[in-house]
Short mmCIF file of C-alpha atoms in Angstrom, two decimals:
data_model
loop_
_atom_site.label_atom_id
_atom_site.label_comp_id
_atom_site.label_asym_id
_atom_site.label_seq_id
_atom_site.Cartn_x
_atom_site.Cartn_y
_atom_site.Cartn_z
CA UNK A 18 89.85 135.44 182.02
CA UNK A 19 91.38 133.80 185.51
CA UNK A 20 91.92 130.02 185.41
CA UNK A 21 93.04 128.27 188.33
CA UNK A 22 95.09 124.97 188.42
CA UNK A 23 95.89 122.76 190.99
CA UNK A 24 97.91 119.98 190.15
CA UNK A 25 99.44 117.09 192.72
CA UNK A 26 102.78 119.23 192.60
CA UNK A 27 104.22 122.60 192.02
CA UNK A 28 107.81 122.44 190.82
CA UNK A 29 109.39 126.12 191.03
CA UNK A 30 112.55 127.78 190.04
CA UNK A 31 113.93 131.26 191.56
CA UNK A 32 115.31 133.01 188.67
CA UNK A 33 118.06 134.58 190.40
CA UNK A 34 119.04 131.45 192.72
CA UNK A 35 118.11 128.79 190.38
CA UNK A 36 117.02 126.99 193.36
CA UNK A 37 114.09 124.39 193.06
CA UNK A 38 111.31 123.69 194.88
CA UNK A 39 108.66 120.53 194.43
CA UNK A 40 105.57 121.12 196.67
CA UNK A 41 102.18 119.83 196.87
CA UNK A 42 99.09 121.55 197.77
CA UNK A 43 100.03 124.52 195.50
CA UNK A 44 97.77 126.16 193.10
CA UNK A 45 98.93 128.43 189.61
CA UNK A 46 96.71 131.36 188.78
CA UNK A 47 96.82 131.99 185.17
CA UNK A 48 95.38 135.59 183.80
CA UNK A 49 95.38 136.45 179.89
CA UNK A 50 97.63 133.44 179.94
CA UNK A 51 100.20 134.72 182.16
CA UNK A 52 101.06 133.05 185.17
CA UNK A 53 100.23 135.69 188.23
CA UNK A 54 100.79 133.41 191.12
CA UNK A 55 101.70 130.40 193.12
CA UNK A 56 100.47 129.60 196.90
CA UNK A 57 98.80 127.39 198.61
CA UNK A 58 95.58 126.15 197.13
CA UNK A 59 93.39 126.98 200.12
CA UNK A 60 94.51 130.19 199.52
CA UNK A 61 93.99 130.86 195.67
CA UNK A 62 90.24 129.24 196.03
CA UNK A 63 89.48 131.46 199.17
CA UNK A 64 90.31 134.75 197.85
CA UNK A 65 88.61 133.39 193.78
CA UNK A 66 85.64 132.22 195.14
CA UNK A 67 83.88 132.30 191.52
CA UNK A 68 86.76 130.76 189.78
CA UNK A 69 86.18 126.63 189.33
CA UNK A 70 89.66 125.23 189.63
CA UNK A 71 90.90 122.70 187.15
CA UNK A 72 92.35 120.11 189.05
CA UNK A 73 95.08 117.21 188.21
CA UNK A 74 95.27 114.99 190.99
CA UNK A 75 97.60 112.78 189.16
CA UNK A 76 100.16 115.46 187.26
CA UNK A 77 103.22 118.12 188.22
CA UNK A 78 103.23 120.87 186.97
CA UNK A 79 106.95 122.24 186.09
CA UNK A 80 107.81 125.13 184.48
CA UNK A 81 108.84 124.99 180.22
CA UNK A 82 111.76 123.24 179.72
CA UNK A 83 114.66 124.81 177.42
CA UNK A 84 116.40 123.32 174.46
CA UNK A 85 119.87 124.88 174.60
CA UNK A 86 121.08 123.79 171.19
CA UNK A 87 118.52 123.37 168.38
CA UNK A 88 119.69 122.91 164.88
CA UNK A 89 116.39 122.02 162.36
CA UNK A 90 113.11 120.25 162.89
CA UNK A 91 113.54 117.07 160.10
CA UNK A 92 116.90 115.72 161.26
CA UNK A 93 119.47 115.32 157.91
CA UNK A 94 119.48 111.46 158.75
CA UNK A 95 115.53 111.38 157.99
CA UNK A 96 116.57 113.37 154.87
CA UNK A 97 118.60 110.43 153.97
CA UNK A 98 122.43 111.49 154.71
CA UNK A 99 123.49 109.10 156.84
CA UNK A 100 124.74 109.32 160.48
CA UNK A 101 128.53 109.22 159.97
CA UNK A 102 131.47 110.65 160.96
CA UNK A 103 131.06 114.73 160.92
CA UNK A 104 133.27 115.88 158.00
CA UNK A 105 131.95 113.54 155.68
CA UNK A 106 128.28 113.93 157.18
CA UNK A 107 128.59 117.28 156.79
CA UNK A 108 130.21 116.68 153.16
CA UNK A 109 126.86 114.57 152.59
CA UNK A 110 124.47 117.26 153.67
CA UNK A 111 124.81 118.88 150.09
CA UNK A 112 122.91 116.85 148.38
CA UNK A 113 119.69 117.06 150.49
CA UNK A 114 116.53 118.45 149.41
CA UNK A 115 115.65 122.30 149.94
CA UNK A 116 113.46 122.42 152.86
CA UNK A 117 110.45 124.92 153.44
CA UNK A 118 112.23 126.74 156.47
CA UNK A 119 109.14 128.24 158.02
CA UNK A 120 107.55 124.73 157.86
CA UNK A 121 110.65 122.84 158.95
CA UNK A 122 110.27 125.70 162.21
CA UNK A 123 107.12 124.90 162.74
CA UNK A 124 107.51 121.08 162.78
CA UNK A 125 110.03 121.26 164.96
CA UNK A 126 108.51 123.89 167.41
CA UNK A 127 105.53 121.46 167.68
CA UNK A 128 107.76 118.45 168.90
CA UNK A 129 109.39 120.89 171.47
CA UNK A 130 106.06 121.83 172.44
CA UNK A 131 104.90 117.84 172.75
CA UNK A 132 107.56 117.72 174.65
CA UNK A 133 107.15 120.42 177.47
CA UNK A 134 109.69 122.85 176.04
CA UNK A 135 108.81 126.59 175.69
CA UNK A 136 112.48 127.75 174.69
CA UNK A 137 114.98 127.00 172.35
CA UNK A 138 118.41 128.21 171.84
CA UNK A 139 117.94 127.70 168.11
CA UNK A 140 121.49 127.70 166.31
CA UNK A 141 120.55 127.84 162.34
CA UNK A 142 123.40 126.58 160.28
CA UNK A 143 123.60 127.18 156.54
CA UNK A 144 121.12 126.35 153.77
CA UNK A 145 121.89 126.91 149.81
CA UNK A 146 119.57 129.78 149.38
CA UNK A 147 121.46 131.70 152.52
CA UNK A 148 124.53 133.36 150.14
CA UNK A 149 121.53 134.57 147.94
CA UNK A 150 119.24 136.08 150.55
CA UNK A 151 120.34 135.53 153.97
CA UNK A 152 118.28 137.79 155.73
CA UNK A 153 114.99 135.92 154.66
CA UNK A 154 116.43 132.09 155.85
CA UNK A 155 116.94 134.02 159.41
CA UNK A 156 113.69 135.87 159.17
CA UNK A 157 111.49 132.61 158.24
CA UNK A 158 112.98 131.38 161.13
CA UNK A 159 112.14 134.48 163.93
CA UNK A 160 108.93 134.75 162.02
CA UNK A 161 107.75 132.00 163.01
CA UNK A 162 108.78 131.26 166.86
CA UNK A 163 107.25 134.87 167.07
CA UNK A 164 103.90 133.60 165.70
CA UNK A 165 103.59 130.41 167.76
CA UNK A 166 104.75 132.48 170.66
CA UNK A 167 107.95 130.21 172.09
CA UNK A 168 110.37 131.90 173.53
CA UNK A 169 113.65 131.58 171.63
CA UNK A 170 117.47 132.98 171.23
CA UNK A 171 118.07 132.88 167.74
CA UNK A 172 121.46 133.08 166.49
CA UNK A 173 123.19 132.33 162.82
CA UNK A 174 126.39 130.27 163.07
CA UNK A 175 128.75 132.82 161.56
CA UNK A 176 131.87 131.32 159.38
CA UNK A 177 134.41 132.53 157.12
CA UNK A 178 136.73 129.45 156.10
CA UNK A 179 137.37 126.19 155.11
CA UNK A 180 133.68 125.25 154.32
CA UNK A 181 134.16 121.49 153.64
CA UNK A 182 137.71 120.43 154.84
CA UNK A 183 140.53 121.03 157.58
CA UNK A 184 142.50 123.88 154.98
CA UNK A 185 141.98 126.09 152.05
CA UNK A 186 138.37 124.42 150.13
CA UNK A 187 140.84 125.54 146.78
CA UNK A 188 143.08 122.73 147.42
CA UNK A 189 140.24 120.03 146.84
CA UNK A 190 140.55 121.25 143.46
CA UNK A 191 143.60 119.21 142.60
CA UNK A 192 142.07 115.75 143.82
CA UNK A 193 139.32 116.11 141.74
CA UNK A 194 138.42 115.41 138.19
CA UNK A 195 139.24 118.25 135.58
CA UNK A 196 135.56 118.53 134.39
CA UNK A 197 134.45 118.90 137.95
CA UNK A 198 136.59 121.92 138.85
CA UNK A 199 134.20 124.48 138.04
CA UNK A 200 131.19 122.95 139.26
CA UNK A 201 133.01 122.67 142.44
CA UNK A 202 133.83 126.15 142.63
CA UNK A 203 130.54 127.14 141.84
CA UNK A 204 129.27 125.47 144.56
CA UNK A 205 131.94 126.81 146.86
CA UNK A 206 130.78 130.64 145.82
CA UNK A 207 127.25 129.66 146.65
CA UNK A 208 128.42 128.62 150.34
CA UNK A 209 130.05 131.66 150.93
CA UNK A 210 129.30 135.24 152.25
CA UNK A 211 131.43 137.71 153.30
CA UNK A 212 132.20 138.07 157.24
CA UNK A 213 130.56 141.87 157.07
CA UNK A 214 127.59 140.54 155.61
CA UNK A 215 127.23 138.32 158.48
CA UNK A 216 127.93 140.49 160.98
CA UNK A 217 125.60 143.05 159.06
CA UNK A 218 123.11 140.27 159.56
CA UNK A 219 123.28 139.98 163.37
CA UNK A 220 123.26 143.93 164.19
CA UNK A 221 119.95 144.27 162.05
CA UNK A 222 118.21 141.25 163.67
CA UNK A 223 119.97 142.56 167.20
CA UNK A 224 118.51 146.42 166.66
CA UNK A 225 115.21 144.82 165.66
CA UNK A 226 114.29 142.47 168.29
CA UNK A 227 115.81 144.38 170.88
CA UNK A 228 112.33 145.56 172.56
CA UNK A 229 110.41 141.69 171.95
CA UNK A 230 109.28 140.25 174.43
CA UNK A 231 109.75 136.75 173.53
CA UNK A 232 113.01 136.74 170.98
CA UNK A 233 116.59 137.71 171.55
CA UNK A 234 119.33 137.43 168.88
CA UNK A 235 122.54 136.15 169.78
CA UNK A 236 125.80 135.50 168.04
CA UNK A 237 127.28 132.01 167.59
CA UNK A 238 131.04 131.09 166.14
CA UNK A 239 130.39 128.02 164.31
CA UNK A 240 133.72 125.81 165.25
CA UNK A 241 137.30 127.03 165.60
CA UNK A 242 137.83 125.56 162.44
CA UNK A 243 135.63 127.61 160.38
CA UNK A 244 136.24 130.92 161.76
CA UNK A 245 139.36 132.98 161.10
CA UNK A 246 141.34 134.94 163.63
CA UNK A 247 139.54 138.41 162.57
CA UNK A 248 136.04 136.30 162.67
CA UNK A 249 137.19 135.24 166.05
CA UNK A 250 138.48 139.07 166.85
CA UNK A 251 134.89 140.76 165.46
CA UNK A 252 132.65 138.42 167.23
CA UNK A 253 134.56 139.01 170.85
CA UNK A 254 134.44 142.47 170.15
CA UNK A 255 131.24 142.56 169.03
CA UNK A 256 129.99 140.28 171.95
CA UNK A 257 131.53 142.57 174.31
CA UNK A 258 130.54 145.84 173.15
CA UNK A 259 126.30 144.38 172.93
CA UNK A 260 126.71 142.45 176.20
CA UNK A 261 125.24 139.33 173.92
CA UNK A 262 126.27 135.55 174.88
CA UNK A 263 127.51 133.64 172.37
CA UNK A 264 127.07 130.02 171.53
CA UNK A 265 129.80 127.72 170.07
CA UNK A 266 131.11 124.29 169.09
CA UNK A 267 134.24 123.24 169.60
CA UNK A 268 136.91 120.42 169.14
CA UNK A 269 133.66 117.86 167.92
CA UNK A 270 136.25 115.41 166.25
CA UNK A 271 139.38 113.89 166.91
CA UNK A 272 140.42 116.17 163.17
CA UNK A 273 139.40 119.16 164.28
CA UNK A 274 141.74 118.80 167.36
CA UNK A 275 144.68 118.14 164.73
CA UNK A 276 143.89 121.29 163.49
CA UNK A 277 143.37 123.07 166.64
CA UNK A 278 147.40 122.30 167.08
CA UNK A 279 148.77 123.40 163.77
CA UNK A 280 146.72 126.70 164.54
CA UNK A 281 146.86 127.26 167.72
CA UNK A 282 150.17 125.23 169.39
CA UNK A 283 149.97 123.62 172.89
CA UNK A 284 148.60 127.06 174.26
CA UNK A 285 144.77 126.59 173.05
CA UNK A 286 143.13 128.17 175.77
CA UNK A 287 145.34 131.07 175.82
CA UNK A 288 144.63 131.41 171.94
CA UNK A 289 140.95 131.86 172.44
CA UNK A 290 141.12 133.80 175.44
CA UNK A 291 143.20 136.87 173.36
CA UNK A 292 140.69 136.46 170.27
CA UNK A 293 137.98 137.54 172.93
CA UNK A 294 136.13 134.44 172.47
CA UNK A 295 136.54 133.03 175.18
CA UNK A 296 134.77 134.73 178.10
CA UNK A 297 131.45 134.02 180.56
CA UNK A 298 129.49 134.99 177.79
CA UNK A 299 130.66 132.23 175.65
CA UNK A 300 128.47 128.89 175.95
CA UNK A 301 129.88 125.87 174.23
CA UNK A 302 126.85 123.94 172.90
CA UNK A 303 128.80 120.62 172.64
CA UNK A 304 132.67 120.15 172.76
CA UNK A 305 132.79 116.14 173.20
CA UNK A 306 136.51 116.86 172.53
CA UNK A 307 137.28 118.81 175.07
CA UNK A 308 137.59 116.93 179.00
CA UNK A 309 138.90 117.51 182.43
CA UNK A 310 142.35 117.29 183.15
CA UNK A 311 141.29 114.38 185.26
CA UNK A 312 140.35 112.38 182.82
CA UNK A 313 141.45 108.81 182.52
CA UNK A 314 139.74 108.16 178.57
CA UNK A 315 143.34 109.20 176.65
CA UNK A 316 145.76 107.11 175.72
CA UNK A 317 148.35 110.21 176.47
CA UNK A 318 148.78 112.63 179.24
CA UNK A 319 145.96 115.45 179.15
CA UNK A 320 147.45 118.40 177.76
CA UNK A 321 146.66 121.33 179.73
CA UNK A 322 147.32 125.16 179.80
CA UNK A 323 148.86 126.54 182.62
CA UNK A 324 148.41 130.28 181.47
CA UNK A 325 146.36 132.65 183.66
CA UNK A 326 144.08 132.48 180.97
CA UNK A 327 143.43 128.98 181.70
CA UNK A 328 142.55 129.38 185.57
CA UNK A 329 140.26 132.63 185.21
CA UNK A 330 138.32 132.18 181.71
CA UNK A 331 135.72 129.83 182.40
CA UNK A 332 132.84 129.30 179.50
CA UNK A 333 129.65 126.92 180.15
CA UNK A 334 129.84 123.78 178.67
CA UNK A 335 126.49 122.11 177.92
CA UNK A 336 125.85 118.55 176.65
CA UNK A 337 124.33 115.38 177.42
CA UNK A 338 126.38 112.40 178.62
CA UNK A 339 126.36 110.83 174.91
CA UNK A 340 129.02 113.51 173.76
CA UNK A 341 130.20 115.57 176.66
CA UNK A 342 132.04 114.99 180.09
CA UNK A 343 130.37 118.43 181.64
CA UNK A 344 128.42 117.58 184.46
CA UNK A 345 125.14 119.41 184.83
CA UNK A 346 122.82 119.73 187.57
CA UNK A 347 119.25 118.89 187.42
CA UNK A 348 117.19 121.78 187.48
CA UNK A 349 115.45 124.09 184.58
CA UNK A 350 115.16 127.72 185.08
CA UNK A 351 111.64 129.11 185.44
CA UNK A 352 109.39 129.63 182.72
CA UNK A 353 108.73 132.77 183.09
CA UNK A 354 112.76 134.21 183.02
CA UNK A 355 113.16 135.83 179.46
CA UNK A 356 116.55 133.76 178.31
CA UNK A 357 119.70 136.00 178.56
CA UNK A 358 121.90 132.89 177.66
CA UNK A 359 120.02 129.60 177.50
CA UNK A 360 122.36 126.68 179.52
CA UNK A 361 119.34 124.17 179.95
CA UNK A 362 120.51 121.01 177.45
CA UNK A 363 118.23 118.53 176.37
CA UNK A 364 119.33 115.25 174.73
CA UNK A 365 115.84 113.30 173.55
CA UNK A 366 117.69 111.52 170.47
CA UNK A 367 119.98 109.05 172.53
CA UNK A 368 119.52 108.94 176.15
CA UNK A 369 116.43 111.33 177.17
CA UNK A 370 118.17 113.62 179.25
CA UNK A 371 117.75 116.96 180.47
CA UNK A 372 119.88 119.14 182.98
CA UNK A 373 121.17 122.90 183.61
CA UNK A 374 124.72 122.93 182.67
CA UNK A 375 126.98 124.66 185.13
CA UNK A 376 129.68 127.67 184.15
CA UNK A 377 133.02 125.32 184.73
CA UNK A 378 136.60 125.57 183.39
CA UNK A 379 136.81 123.51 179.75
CA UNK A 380 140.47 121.81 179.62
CA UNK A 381 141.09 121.96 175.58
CA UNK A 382 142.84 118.72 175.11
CA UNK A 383 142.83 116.33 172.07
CA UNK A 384 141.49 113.15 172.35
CA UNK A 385 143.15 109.72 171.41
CA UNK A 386 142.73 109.27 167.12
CA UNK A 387 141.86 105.20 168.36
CA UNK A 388 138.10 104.09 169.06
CA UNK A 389 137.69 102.40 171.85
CA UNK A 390 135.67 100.86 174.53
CA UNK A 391 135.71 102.01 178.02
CA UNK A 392 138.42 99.45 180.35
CA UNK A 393 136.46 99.55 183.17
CA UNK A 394 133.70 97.32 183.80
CA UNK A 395 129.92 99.25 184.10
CA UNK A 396 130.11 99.03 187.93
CA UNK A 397 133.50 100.93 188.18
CA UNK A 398 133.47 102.78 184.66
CA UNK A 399 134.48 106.86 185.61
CA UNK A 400 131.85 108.14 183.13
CA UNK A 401 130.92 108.25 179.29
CA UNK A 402 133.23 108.49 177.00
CA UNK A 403 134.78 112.09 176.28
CA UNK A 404 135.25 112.15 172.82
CA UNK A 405 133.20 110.66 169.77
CA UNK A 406 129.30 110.33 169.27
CA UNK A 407 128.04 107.64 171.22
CA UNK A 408 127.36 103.95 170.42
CA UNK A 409 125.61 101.02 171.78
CA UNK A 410 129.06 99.61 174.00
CA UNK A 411 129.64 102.92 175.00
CA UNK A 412 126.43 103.67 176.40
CA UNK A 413 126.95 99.97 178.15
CA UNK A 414 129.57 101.64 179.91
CA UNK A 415 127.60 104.03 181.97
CA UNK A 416 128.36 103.68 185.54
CA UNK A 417 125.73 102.21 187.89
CA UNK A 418 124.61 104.52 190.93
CA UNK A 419 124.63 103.93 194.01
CA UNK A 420 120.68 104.10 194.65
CA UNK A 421 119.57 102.00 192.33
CA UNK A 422 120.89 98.57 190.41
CA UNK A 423 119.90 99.68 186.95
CA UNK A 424 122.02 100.88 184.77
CA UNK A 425 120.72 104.61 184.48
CA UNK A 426 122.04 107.64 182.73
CA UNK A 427 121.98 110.13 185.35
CA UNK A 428 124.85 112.28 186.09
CA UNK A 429 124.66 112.99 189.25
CA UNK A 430 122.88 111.30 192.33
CA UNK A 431 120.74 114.41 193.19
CA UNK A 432 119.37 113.75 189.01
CA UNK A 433 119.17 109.84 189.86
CA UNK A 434 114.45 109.39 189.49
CA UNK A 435 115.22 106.58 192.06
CA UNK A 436 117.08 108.63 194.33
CA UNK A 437 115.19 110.01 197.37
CA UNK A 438 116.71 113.32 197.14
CA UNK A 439 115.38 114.23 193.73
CA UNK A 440 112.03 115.84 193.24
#
């Protein structure tokens, strides 16, 4: 069956340029629900003479949007764990209810939808049934993008270390009660699973999709913190000898940067670069600790590694300007490109924004310990704050734009809705 839609506006992406186009008088020819063509509307009804158009006078019609980094569909916070500082949030997380995962999938897959997105970079973390079958939580999850027919890279954070805190989990032991020890380490045995296991995981779900049409299965570090050097050493081997991407967070709290320097010294970008990590495969979903060596938000001068490692390894950085200072552009990639590496982020929980993050160099420096707000007034502020999760002074501080007197959360001028240079 051939439909034929002509809205106000065409917006198109070239898959290989990323360029985009908005243009009006355009029509979309749709056959078996595949999109077959886009020209000019006198064009499409002259040579479909039989085929009624559906016309929008009033819409745009843009390609599926991407969610680069996708976690669950009922947030923890509507779970009841509160929204609080990550290692204790992440602490709290343990005593949520079991969720359905095919449901909580599907939940989420229909908000996406609502929402105009057709692909999702969907990063599953760990649930307490995973150490006991782990194939099944990641199958329940492939299962059912597959049967609502989103496209989707699908890839199990893969960790082999220090589960709950900064060091050894053991050494909680001795700060806790004597009747609680072997609760605790039962609970610790349920987290775990052994790094071949995981990796066992990925090739099976990598062999098995590797003909879909819709699905690819990609590998994702969780955090420096929770993988080990040989965890760090098998996944940039593996990632290199599959050609996959992988996806990755990275320096999310002021701790976590304490520990990147006991571990790694003042050369941190040097210490990725010879686990293999760190490559342009690598996409870090959100690194709010990690900043430009230009940047003005530290109390102390900006660490930076002066290695050759440093000034050739570049890594996309992708986040939203409530925890990142990576400035993306403002385009989507077409609808119809399968996802290789998904670098479209989306933020709808804070600020609404959406924008193609760009490959750039990722200066690995720790952030001041000290919460603060921004010095600058909002007319002359440099840009959001580059480390913690947002709040209502920080977002204040969001510079003004030059096209308009709002104050607006776009990142560039070219992403500015009141600029006459976007589309």
């Amino acid at each position: 069956m051939t439909q034929i839609v002509i809205p106000r506006s065409v917006v198109t992406a070239d898959p290989v340029t990323s360029e985009v186009t908005c243009t009006a008088g355009q029509a979309v020819v749709v056959e078996g629900g595949i999109i077959t063509e886009v020209a000019p509307a006198a064009e499409i009804e002259t040579r479909h003479p039989d085929v009624e158009p559906q016309r929008f006078p009033r819409a745009i019609l843009t390609p599926g949007f991407v969610n680069s980094h996708h976690h669950v569909g009922l947030t923890p916070f509507q779970l009841g764990v509160p929204d609080s500082s990550l290692e204790t949030w992440i602490a709290a997380r343990a005593a949520h209810p079991t969720l359905d995962l095919r449901l909580d999938t599907t939940y989420s897959a229909v908000q996406m939808l609502r929402s105009g997105v057709t692909t999702v970079q969907h990063v599953q973390g760990w649930h307490s049934t995973d150490a006991s079958d782990l194939t099944a939580s990641a199958q329940a999850v492939l299962d059912t993008y597959g049967e609502i027919g989103m496209r989707g890279s699908y890839s199990k954070m893969v960790r082999d270390q220090n589960l709950l805190i900064h060091d050894q989990d053991e050494s909680l032991l001795d700060r806790l009660p004597v009747e609680q020890h072997d609760r605790f380490s039962a609970y610790l045995k349920g987290l775990r699973v052994p790094l071949t296991e995981q990796l066992g995981l990925f090739e099976e779900l990598h062999a098995g999709y590797a003909d879909d049409p819709l699905l690819v299965v990609q590998l994702a570090p969780a955090n420096f913190h929770w993988t080990s050097d040989e965890a760090l050493e098998q996944l940039g081997e593996t990632s290199a000898r599959t050609g996959v991407p992988m996806h990755m967070h990275l320096l999310e709290t002021i701790y976590q940067s304490m520990y990147m320097d006991r571990r790694a010294g003042a050369e941190r970008v040097s210490y990725l670069a010879r686990s293999g990590v760190l490559s342009d495969r690598l996409t870090l979903g959100t690194a709010p600790g990690s900043r430009t060596p230009t940047s003005r938000h530290s109390r102390r001068p900006v660490r930076t590694c002066a290695t050759t490692a440093a000034r050739t390894s570049a890594c996309r950085a992708v986040g939203c300007p409530c925890t990142t200072s990576s400035t993306p552009a403002s385009t989507s990639p077409s609808a119809s490109t399968r996802p290789a590496s998904t670098t479209t982020a989306t933020c709808f929980r804070r600020c609404g924004w959406s924008g193609r993050s760009t490959a750039s160099r990722v200066s690995l420096a720790g952030g001041s310990p000290r919460r603060r707000s921004s010095p600058w007034p909002p007319s002359a502020a440099p840009g959001p704050p580059a480390t913690g999760r947002a709040t209502a002074r920080s977002r204040l501080a969001l510079p003004r734009t030059s096209c308009c007197s709002r104050r607006t959360r776009c990142v560039t001028r070219s992403s500015c809705p009141a600029s006459p240079g976007s589309s």
